[in-house]
Coordinates of C-alpha atoms in Angstrom, one line a residue:
M1244 CA -20.3 19.0 -24.1
F1245 CA -19.4 19.2 -20.2
K1246 CA -18.1 16.9 -18.0
A1247 CA -17.3 17.6 -14.0
V1248 CA -13.9 17.8 -12.7
G1249 CA -13.0 17.3 -9.2
A1250 CA -10.9 20.0 -7.7
V1251 CA -12.4 20.9 -4.8
F1252 CA -11.7 24.4 -2.8
S1253 CA -13.7 25.4 0.3
G1254 CA -13.5 28.5 1.6
V1255 CA -14.9 31.1 4.0
S1256 CA -16.0 34.7 3.7
G1257 CA -16.4 36.0 6.8
C1258 CA -17.4 33.2 8.6
E1259 CA -19.6 31.1 6.5
P1260 CA -18.0 28.3 4.3
T1261 CA -18.6 27.8 0.3
A1262 CA -18.0 25.1 -1.5
S1263 CA -17.2 25.7 -5.2
S1264 CA -16.7 23.2 -8.5
I1265 CA -16.9 24.4 -12.2
V1266 CA -17.5 22.3 -15.4
E1267 CA -14.8 21.6 -18.2
E1268 CA -15.1 23.9 -21.2
E1269 CA -13.8 24.1 -24.5
D1270 CA -11.6 26.7 -23.4
G1271 CA -10.7 25.1 -20.7
P1272 CA -6.6 24.4 -19.4
A1273 CA -4.7 21.3 -20.9
L1274 CA -5.9 18.3 -18.7
P1275 CA -4.5 16.7 -16.7
V1276 CA -3.3 19.8 -15.0
R1277 CA 0.4 19.7 -14.5
D1278 CA 0.7 23.1 -12.4
I1279 CA -1.2 25.6 -10.5
S1280 CA -1.5 29.2 -12.2
E1281 CA -4.0 32.0 -11.9
D1282 CA -5.5 30.8 -14.8
V1283 CA -6.0 27.2 -14.0
L1284 CA -7.5 28.7 -10.1
D1285 CA -9.8 30.8 -12.6
Y1286 CA -11.1 28.1 -14.2
F1287 CA -11.9 25.8 -11.1
M1288 CA -12.8 28.8 -8.9
G1289 CA -14.0 31.4 -11.4
T1290 CA -12.2 34.9 -12.5
D1291 CA -11.0 36.1 -9.4
G1292 CA -13.7 33.9 -7.1
W1293 CA -10.9 32.3 -5.2
K1294 CA -9.1 35.8 -4.4
A1295 CA -11.8 36.9 -2.1
K1296 CA -11.7 33.5 -0.1
R1297 CA -9.7 32.3 2.8
H1298 CA -9.7 28.7 1.9
V1299 CA -10.0 26.0 4.4
H1300 CA -9.8 23.0 2.7
I1301 CA -8.5 22.4 -0.8
T1302 CA -8.2 19.4 -2.9
F1303 CA -6.3 18.2 -6.2
K1304 CA -7.2 14.9 -6.6
D1305 CA -9.5 14.2 -9.8
E1306 CA -8.4 12.9 -13.5
A1307 CA -8.1 16.3 -14.1
F1308 CA -4.8 16.7 -12.3
A1309 CA -1.6 15.0 -12.9
L1310 CA 0.3 17.3 -11.0
D1311 CA 4.2 18.0 -10.8
T1312 CA 4.8 20.7 -8.5
L1313 CA 2.3 22.7 -6.2
D1314 CA 4.7 25.5 -6.7
G1315 CA 2.3 27.7 -8.0
L1316 CA 0.5 28.1 -4.2
L1317 CA 3.2 30.4 -3.4
V1318 CA 3.1 32.6 -6.5
T1319 CA -0.6 33.1 -6.7
N1320 CA -2.7 35.4 -4.6
I1321 CA -4.4 32.6 -3.1
D1322 CA -5.0 33.4 0.9
L1323 CA -4.0 30.1 2.4
S1324 CA -4.1 31.6 6.4
C1325 CA -7.0 29.6 7.3
L1326 CA -6.1 26.7 5.5
L1327 CA -6.8 23.2 7.5
S1328 CA -6.5 20.7 5.1
L1329 CA -4.7 19.6 1.7
D1330 CA -5.3 16.6 -0.1
V1331 CA -2.6 16.2 -3.3
S1332 CA -2.9 12.6 -3.9
S1333 CA -3.2 10.4 -7.0
N1334 CA -0.9 13.2 -8.4
A1335 CA 2.9 12.8 -9.8
L1336 CA 4.4 14.9 -7.2
R1337 CA 8.5 14.4 -6.7
D1338 CA 8.4 16.6 -3.3
L1339 CA 6.6 19.0 -0.9
K1340 CA 9.2 22.4 -1.1
C1341 CA 6.1 24.2 -1.5
L1342 CA 5.3 23.4 2.4
Q1343 CA 8.5 24.6 3.4
G1344 CA 7.6 28.0 1.7
T1345 CA 10.6 27.2 -0.7
S1346 CA 10.4 27.5 -4.5
P1347 CA 12.9 28.3 -7.9
M1348 CA 9.7 30.8 -8.5
L1349 CA 10.4 32.6 -5.4
P1350 CA 12.9 35.6 -5.8
P1351 CA 15.6 35.5 -2.9
E1352 CA 13.6 37.6 -0.3
R1353 CA 10.4 35.6 -0.1
Q1354 CA 12.1 32.1 0.0
G1355 CA 11.1 30.1 3.5
G1356 CA 7.9 32.1 4.3
L1357 CA 5.5 30.5 6.4
R1358 CA 2.1 30.2 4.5
F1359 CA 0.6 26.7 6.1
Q1360 CA 0.8 27.7 9.4
S1361 CA -2.6 26.6 9.7
I1362 CA -2.7 23.8 8.1
Q1363 CA -3.9 20.6 10.2
V1364 CA -3.7 17.6 7.7
V1365 CA -1.8 16.7 4.6
K1366 CA -2.6 13.9 2.0
A1367 CA -0.4 13.0 -0.8
R1368 CA -0.8 9.4 -1.4
H1369 CA 0.2 7.9 -4.8
N1370 CA 2.7 10.1 -6.0
R1371 CA 6.6 10.1 -6.2
L1372 CA 7.7 11.5 -3.1
T1373 CA 11.4 10.5 -2.0
D1374 CA 11.4 12.7 0.8
F1375 CA 9.4 15.1 3.0
S1376 CA 10.5 17.9 5.8
A1377 CA 8.5 21.0 6.9
V1378 CA 7.8 23.2 9.6
L1379 CA 4.0 22.9 10.3
P1380 CA 3.5 23.6 14.0
C1381 CA -0.3 22.6 13.5
L1382 CA -0.2 19.5 11.3
K1383 CA -1.7 16.6 13.2
E1384 CA -2.3 13.8 10.1
L1385 CA 0.4 13.6 7.7
D1386 CA -0.5 10.6 5.0
L1387 CA 2.1 9.8 2.5
G1388 CA 1.5 6.3 2.0
Y1389 CA 1.9 4.7 -1.5
N1390 CA 5.0 6.5 -2.5
E1391 CA 8.7 6.3 -3.0
I1392 CA 10.0 7.4 0.3
S1393 CA 12.9 5.9 1.8
K1394 CA 13.6 7.3 5.2
V1395 CA 11.3 8.0 7.8
P1396 CA 10.6 12.0 7.3
T1397 CA 11.7 14.6 9.4
V1398 CA 9.3 15.8 11.9
V1399 CA 10.9 18.0 14.4
G1400 CA 8.7 20.9 12.9
M1401 CA 5.9 19.0 13.5
P1402 CA 5.2 18.8 17.3
K1403 CA 1.3 18.3 17.1
L1404 CA 1.7 15.6 14.9
E1405 CA -1.4 12.7 15.7
V1406 CA -1.7 10.6 12.7
L1407 CA 1.6 9.2 10.5
V1408 CA 1.2 7.4 7.5
L1409 CA 4.1 5.8 5.8
A1410 CA 2.6 3.1 5.1
H1411 CA 3.6 0.9 0.9
N1412 CA 7.1 3.3 0.6
S1413 CA 10.9 1.8 0.7
I1414 CA 11.8 2.6 4.1
K1415 CA 14.2 0.1 5.6
S1416 CA 14.9 1.6 9.4
G1417 CA 15.0 4.5 11.6
F1418 CA 12.6 5.1 14.0
K1419 CA 14.3 7.5 16.0
P1420 CA 13.1 11.0 14.2
L1421 CA 9.8 9.8 16.0
S1422 CA 10.5 9.8 19.5
S1423 CA 9.8 13.4 19.9
L1424 CA 6.5 13.0 18.6
S1425 CA 4.8 13.4 22.1
Q1426 CA 0.7 13.0 20.5
L1427 CA 1.6 10.8 18.4
H1428 CA -1.1 7.8 18.8
R1429 CA -1.5 6.4 15.2
F1430 CA 1.1 5.3 13.4
D1431 CA 1.2 2.8 10.0
I1432 CA 4.9 1.9 8.5
S1433 CA 3.1 -1.3 7.1
S1434 CA 4.2 -2.6 3.2
N1435 CA 7.9 -1.2 3.8
E1436 CA 11.0 -2.8 3.3
I1437 CA 12.0 -3.1 7.1
D1438 CA 14.1 -6.2 7.4
A1439 CA 15.7 -6.0 10.9
L1440 CA 16.2 -9.1 13.2
P1441 CA 14.7 -9.1 16.4
L1442 CA 17.5 -7.5 18.9
N1443 CA 17.8 -4.4 16.0
L1444 CA 13.9 -4.7 15.6
E1445 CA 13.7 -4.3 19.5
Q1446 CA 16.0 -1.1 19.6
E1447 CA 13.6 0.5 17.0
L1448 CA 10.8 -0.2 18.6
L1449 CA 12.3 1.9 21.5
C1450 CA 12.2 5.0 20.1
L1451 CA 8.4 4.4 20.2
K1452 CA 8.2 3.4 23.7
K1453 CA 7.3 6.6 25.4
L1454 CA 4.7 8.1 22.8
P1455 CA 0.8 7.7 23.4
L1456 CA 0.4 5.0 20.7
Q1457 CA -2.9 3.4 20.1
T1458 CA -2.7 2.2 16.7
L1459 CA 0.5 0.6 15.1
R1460 CA 0.9 -1.1 12.0
L1461 CA 4.3 -3.0 10.9
Q1462 CA 2.6 -5.7 8.7
D1463 CA 4.0 -6.8 5.4
N1464 CA 7.3 -6.0 6.1
P1465 CA 10.0 -8.5 5.6
F1466 CA 11.1 -9.6 9.0
I1467 CA 7.9 -10.9 9.7
L1468 CA 9.1 -13.9 7.1
D1469 CA 12.2 -14.1 9.8
F1470 CA 10.3 -13.1 13.2
P1471 CA 6.7 -14.5 13.1
E1472 CA 6.6 -13.7 16.5
Y1473 CA 7.0 -10.0 16.8
E1474 CA 3.3 -9.7 17.5
G1475 CA 4.1 -10.9 20.8
L1476 CA 7.3 -8.7 21.2
V1477 CA 5.0 -5.3 20.3
L1478 CA 2.4 -6.3 22.6
C1479 CA 4.2 -7.1 25.5
R1480 CA 6.3 -3.7 24.9
F1481 CA 3.1 -1.7 24.4
P1482 CA 0.7 -2.8 26.5
G1483 CA -1.5 0.8 25.5
L1484 CA -1.9 -0.6 21.9
K1485 CA -5.8 -1.0 21.2
K1486 CA -5.5 -1.6 17.9
F1487 CA -2.3 -3.6 15.8
D1488 CA -1.9 -5.1 12.4
R1489 CA -4.7 -7.5 12.0
I1490 CA -5.4 -8.8 15.1
Q1491 CA -9.0 -8.6 16.2
D1492 CA -9.0 -9.7 19.6
M1493 CA -6.5 -7.7 21.3
S1494 CA -7.2 -9.4 24.5
K1495 CA -6.8 -12.7 23.6
A1496 CA -3.3 -11.8 21.6
R1497 CA -2.1 -10.2 25.2
E1498 CA -2.9 -14.0 27.2
T1499 CA -1.1 -15.8 24.2
W1500 CA 2.3 -13.9 24.5
T1501 CA 3.3 -13.0 27.7
A1502 CA 6.0 -10.7 28.8
A1503 CA 7.7 -13.7 30.3
M1504 CA 8.5 -14.9 26.6
F1505 CA 10.3 -11.6 25.5
A1506 CA 12.4 -11.3 28.6
D1507 CA 15.2 -12.2 26.7
V1508 CA 14.6 -11.9 22.7
S1509 CA 18.4 -12.8 22.4
R1510 CA 16.8 -16.6 21.7
F1511 CA 14.5 -15.0 18.9
H1512 CA 16.9 -13.7 17.3
E1513 CA 18.9 -16.6 17.1
A1514 CA 16.5 -18.2 15.3
A1515 CA 15.6 -15.4 13.5
A1516 CA 18.9 -15.1 11.6
S1517 CA 19.3 -19.2 11.5
R1518 CA 16.2 -18.8 9.3
R1519 CA 17.1 -16.0 7.3
E1520 CA 20.6 -18.0 6.3
N1521 CA 18.4 -21.0 5.1
R1522 CA 16.4 -18.3 3.1
E1523 CA 18.8 -16.5 1.4
K1524 CA 20.7 -19.9 0.4
Q1525 CA 17.1 -20.9 -0.9
N1526 CA 16.9 -17.8 -2.6
T1527 CA 20.3 -18.1 -4.5
S1528 CA 19.2 -21.4 -5.8
N1529 CA 15.8 -20.6 -7.2
L1530 CA 17.8 -17.5 -9.0
T1531 CA 20.0 -21.0 -10.6
K1532 CA 17.0 -22.4 -11.4
K1533 CA 15.6 -19.2 -13.2
D1534 CA 18.8 -19.0 -15.1
S1535 CA 17.9 -22.3 -16.9
R1536 CA 14.2 -21.7 -17.0
E1537 CA 14.8 -23.6 -21.2
E1538 CA 14.8 -26.1 -19.4
K1539 CA 11.9 -26.5 -17.0
P1540 CA 8.7 -28.3 -17.6
N1541 CA 6.6 -25.0 -17.3
F1542 CA 6.8 -21.9 -15.1
F1543 CA 3.6 -22.6 -13.6
A1544 CA 5.8 -25.7 -11.6
D1545 CA 7.2 -22.1 -9.5
F1546 CA 4.0 -21.8 -8.1
V1547 CA 3.0 -26.1 -7.4
T1548 CA 6.0 -26.8 -5.7
P1549 CA 6.4 -24.3 -3.0
I1550 CA 2.6 -25.3 -2.1
E1551 CA 3.7 -29.0 -2.1
E1552 CA 6.6 -28.6 -0.1
A1553 CA 4.5 -26.4 2.6
L1554 CA 1.9 -29.4 2.5
M1555 CA 4.9 -32.4 3.1
D1556 CA 6.7 -30.2 6.2
P1557 CA 5.2 -27.4 8.1
R1558 CA 8.4 -26.4 9.1
N1559 CA 8.9 -25.6 5.5
I1560 CA 5.6 -23.1 5.3
T1561 CA 7.6 -19.6 6.0
M1562 CA 10.0 -20.3 3.5
A1563 CA 7.5 -21.9 1.2
L1564 CA 5.6 -19.0 0.8
Q1565 CA 8.3 -16.7 0.7
Q1566 CA 9.2 -18.6 -2.7
L1567 CA 5.7 -18.2 -3.8
K1568 CA 5.8 -14.6 -3.1
E1569 CA 8.9 -14.1 -5.3
S1570 CA 7.6 -16.4 -8.4
A1571 CA 4.7 -13.9 -8.3
A1572 CA 6.8 -10.8 -8.4
V1573 CA 9.2 -12.3 -10.9
L1574 CA 6.3 -13.3 -13.4
L1575 CA 5.0 -9.4 -13.1
D1576 CA 8.6 -8.1 -14.1
L1577 CA 8.9 -10.3 -17.1
D1578 CA 8.3 -8.8 -20.6
G1579 CA 6.5 -10.4 -23.2
F1580 CA 5.4 -13.3 -21.5
T1581 CA 2.8 -15.3 -22.4
E1582 CA 0.0 -17.5 -21.2
K1583 CA 1.3 -20.7 -22.8
E1584 CA 4.6 -19.8 -21.8
F1585 CA 3.2 -19.8 -18.2
F1586 CA 2.2 -23.3 -18.2
R1587 CA 4.7 -25.3 -21.0
N1588 CA 8.5 -25.5 -22.0
K1589 CA 8.8 -23.8 -25.6
K1590 CA 9.8 -27.2 -26.6
R1591 CA 6.2 -29.0 -25.4
Q1592 CA 3.0 -28.2 -26.0
A1593 CA 0.4 -28.3 -23.0
E1594 CA -2.9 -29.4 -23.8
E1595 CA -6.3 -27.7 -22.3
E1596 CA -7.3 -30.0 -20.7
D1597 CA -4.2 -31.0 -19.0
V1598 CA -3.8 -27.3 -17.9
Q1599 CA -7.0 -26.9 -16.3
S1600 CA -6.5 -30.5 -14.4
K1601 CA -3.1 -28.8 -12.9
I1602 CA -4.8 -25.4 -11.8
Q1603 CA -7.4 -27.6 -10.4
A1604 CA -5.0 -29.7 -8.4
W1605 CA -3.3 -26.5 -7.1
S1606 CA -6.2 -24.7 -6.2
G1607 CA -7.1 -28.0 -3.8
N1608 CA -3.7 -27.8 -2.4
V1609 CA -3.9 -24.0 -1.4
Q1610 CA -7.4 -25.0 0.1
I1611 CA -5.8 -27.6 2.2
L1612 CA -2.6 -24.9 3.1
F1613 CA -5.4 -22.2 4.3
G1614 CA -7.1 -24.9 6.5
R1615 CA -3.2 -26.0 8.1
T1616 CA -2.5 -22.7 9.1
S1617 CA -5.9 -21.4 10.1
T1618 CA -3.6 -20.0 13.6
N1619 CA -1.1 -18.3 11.1
I1620 CA -2.5 -15.4 10.1
N1621 CA 0.9 -13.9 9.0
A1622 CA 1.1 -17.3 7.1
Q1623 CA -2.2 -16.7 5.6
V1624 CA -2.0 -13.3 4.8
T1625 CA 1.4 -13.6 2.9
L1626 CA -0.7 -16.3 0.7
L1627 CA -4.1 -14.4 0.0
R1628 CA -1.9 -11.4 -1.0
T1629 CA 0.6 -13.6 -3.6
L1630 CA -3.2 -14.6 -4.6
A1631 CA -4.6 -10.9 -4.9
N1632 CA -1.2 -10.2 -6.7
L1633 CA -2.2 -13.5 -9.7
A1634 CA -5.4 -12.6 -9.9
A1635 CA -4.9 -8.7 -10.7
N1636 CA -2.0 -10.1 -13.7
P1637 CA -2.8 -10.7 -17.0
K1638 CA 0.5 -12.7 -17.3
S1639 CA -1.1 -15.4 -14.9
G1640 CA -3.6 -16.4 -18.0
A1641 CA -6.0 -18.8 -16.9
L1642 CA -4.7 -18.8 -13.3
S1643 CA -6.0 -15.3 -12.2
I1644 CA -10.2 -16.5 -12.1
P1645 CA -8.8 -19.1 -10.1
C1646 CA -7.0 -17.1 -7.3
A1647 CA -10.2 -14.6 -7.2
N1648 CA -12.1 -17.4 -6.5
L1649 CA -9.6 -18.8 -3.5
I1650 CA -10.1 -15.3 -2.1
D1651 CA -13.6 -15.3 -2.0
G1652 CA -13.3 -18.4 -0.6
Q1653 CA -11.8 -17.6 2.3
L1654 CA -13.9 -14.6 2.8
I1655 CA -17.1 -16.6 2.7
S1656 CA -15.7 -19.4 5.2
N1657 CA -13.1 -17.8 7.4
K1658 CA -15.3 -14.9 9.5
E1659 CA -12.1 -14.2 11.5
R1660 CA -9.8 -12.9 8.6
E1661 CA -12.8 -10.6 6.6
D1662 CA -11.5 -7.8 7.5
A1663 CA -7.9 -8.8 6.3
I1664 CA -9.4 -10.2 3.6
L1665 CA -11.4 -6.9 2.0
E1666 CA -7.7 -5.0 3.1
I1667 CA -6.0 -7.2 0.6
V1668 CA -8.0 -7.3 -2.1
H1669 CA -8.9 -3.1 -1.8
D1670 CA -4.9 -2.7 -1.7
I1671 CA -3.9 -4.5 -4.6
I1672 CA -7.2 -4.7 -6.9
V1673 CA -9.8 -2.2 -5.8
E1674 CA -7.3 1.1 -5.1
P1675 CA -4.7 0.4 -8.2
L1676 CA -7.9 -0.1 -10.4
M1677 CA -9.2 3.0 -9.3
Q1678 CA -6.2 4.9 -10.6
V1679 CA -7.0 3.8 -14.0
T1680 CA -8.3 6.8 -16.4
G1681 CA -8.8 6.9 -19.9
E1682 CA -9.1 3.5 -21.9
I1683 CA -9.5 0.4 -20.0
S1684 CA -5.6 -1.8 -19.9
P1685 CA -5.3 -5.5 -20.1
E1686 CA -4.4 -5.4 -16.6
A1687 CA -7.4 -3.0 -15.6
D1688 CA -9.4 -5.5 -17.4
V1689 CA -7.9 -8.8 -15.4
M1690 CA -8.9 -6.4 -12.3
I1691 CA -12.5 -6.4 -13.4
N1692 CA -12.5 -9.8 -14.5
A1693 CA -11.0 -11.0 -11.0
L1694 CA -13.5 -8.6 -9.3
S1695 CA -16.8 -10.4 -10.7
C1696 CA -15.9 -13.5 -9.2
F1697 CA -16.4 -12.3 -5.7
E1698 CA -19.6 -13.9 -3.9
S1699 CA -19.6 -13.2 -0.8
P1700 CA -22.3 -11.2 0.5
I1701 CA -19.8 -8.5 2.4
F1702 CA -17.8 -8.2 -0.9
P1703 CA -20.5 -5.1 -2.2
D1704 CA -19.2 -3.1 0.7
I1705 CA -15.4 -3.2 -0.7
L1706 CA -16.7 -1.8 -4.0
V1707 CA -18.5 1.5 -2.8
P1708 CA -16.0 3.7 -3.3
M1709 CA -15.5 2.4 -7.3
A1710 CA -18.4 4.5 -7.9
N1711 CA -16.7 7.2 -8.8
W1712 CA -14.6 6.1 -11.1
L1713 CA -17.1 4.3 -12.5
K1714 CA -18.9 7.5 -13.2
D1715 CA -15.8 9.3 -14.2
M1716 CA -14.8 6.8 -16.4
Y1717 CA -18.2 5.7 -18.3
C1718 CA -20.5 8.9 -17.5
L1719 CA -20.1 12.2 -19.5

């Protein structure tokens, strides 16, 4: 039996571009492929066929690949002199040192040779990278999203960089290395660990002030919890921005935030510091409560209480949503946890009708909170992301489907948030689901059930990328 595999190599011979693919036969390499060798290239490109081409685009992104290293590209005779793009997303790479021309597989005299001098696009999403550094004089786009990078990469060897994506990493600060990128027009550092207070954030942003930025994404970083007014600071400091975070009407947003409001950022700094102090005190209190979980009525209370507190006093909304987010994260990390434990203490049974009534009451309160935060996009995004995480978590039990229904309800009724909601569902449910290979896991089963709840007429658009995943999972 044959099954298509998805490595794509595009090469040129003379001036005519061609593309090749091959099928998996019984005598092929062990799958998934962990490293690149001449045997692997022979298999995917045909014996010696790849040696006659000057490759323009190379993609190692498919269930056939789980690459630990790309060093094989340096020791084979593959021609990379015309290579324009390299996509190695969804592998297991811990570094990309091969782009620097260095590898333990090379003799000393061949170390550091520039083999990627023409490359313009590098994509390495969904790997295990912790750092990145290379001299790529023609590089225009670098996408390192969904990795384990803890600091902004060194970019002095990439003077032509126009697009830099560092979303979903572990970066805390340090924009200064980017100040030399005179052509950078899109920068995405959303969903990291930037937790700067307003004055410190302003200093970080000053490093980007002279760049020709048109698109900037800072959303879903911890500092927003204490500084929800950050949008105003950015819009005032970067008048040339055309796209920023989830703002749909930039002109209207600029009218809301005037430069005079941010002439003195210190007042925002003091307010944010106070919010953080209160939040940390509350977090300490929550930890004390978690240590005595056996004495609590049920774990579900950790999701009920923050919503009730937010409804009782609007001043509690930011802190309450942070508590809700943290409770969802705790649930995800618990081992050996069952649905029964979610709704009751081990000493007290919870009847099924009681569970359903609790969920209905909680869902009603969440809907009310959505209405009360209609003008607070950061609060709504935090709430939506928490609901998506609960919907995708098998430990949420009977709460999973109601969370999906709440998101779907917002998608239908809240037209202004459509793009933001679809992006959240894609990041938390759709994209992780597409990483599943082999037998469907309990986690994947819950994600599929959650997706089946959506009835919004625009929702099918977000499922289009899943077509290839479904084919690979179920079609031979």
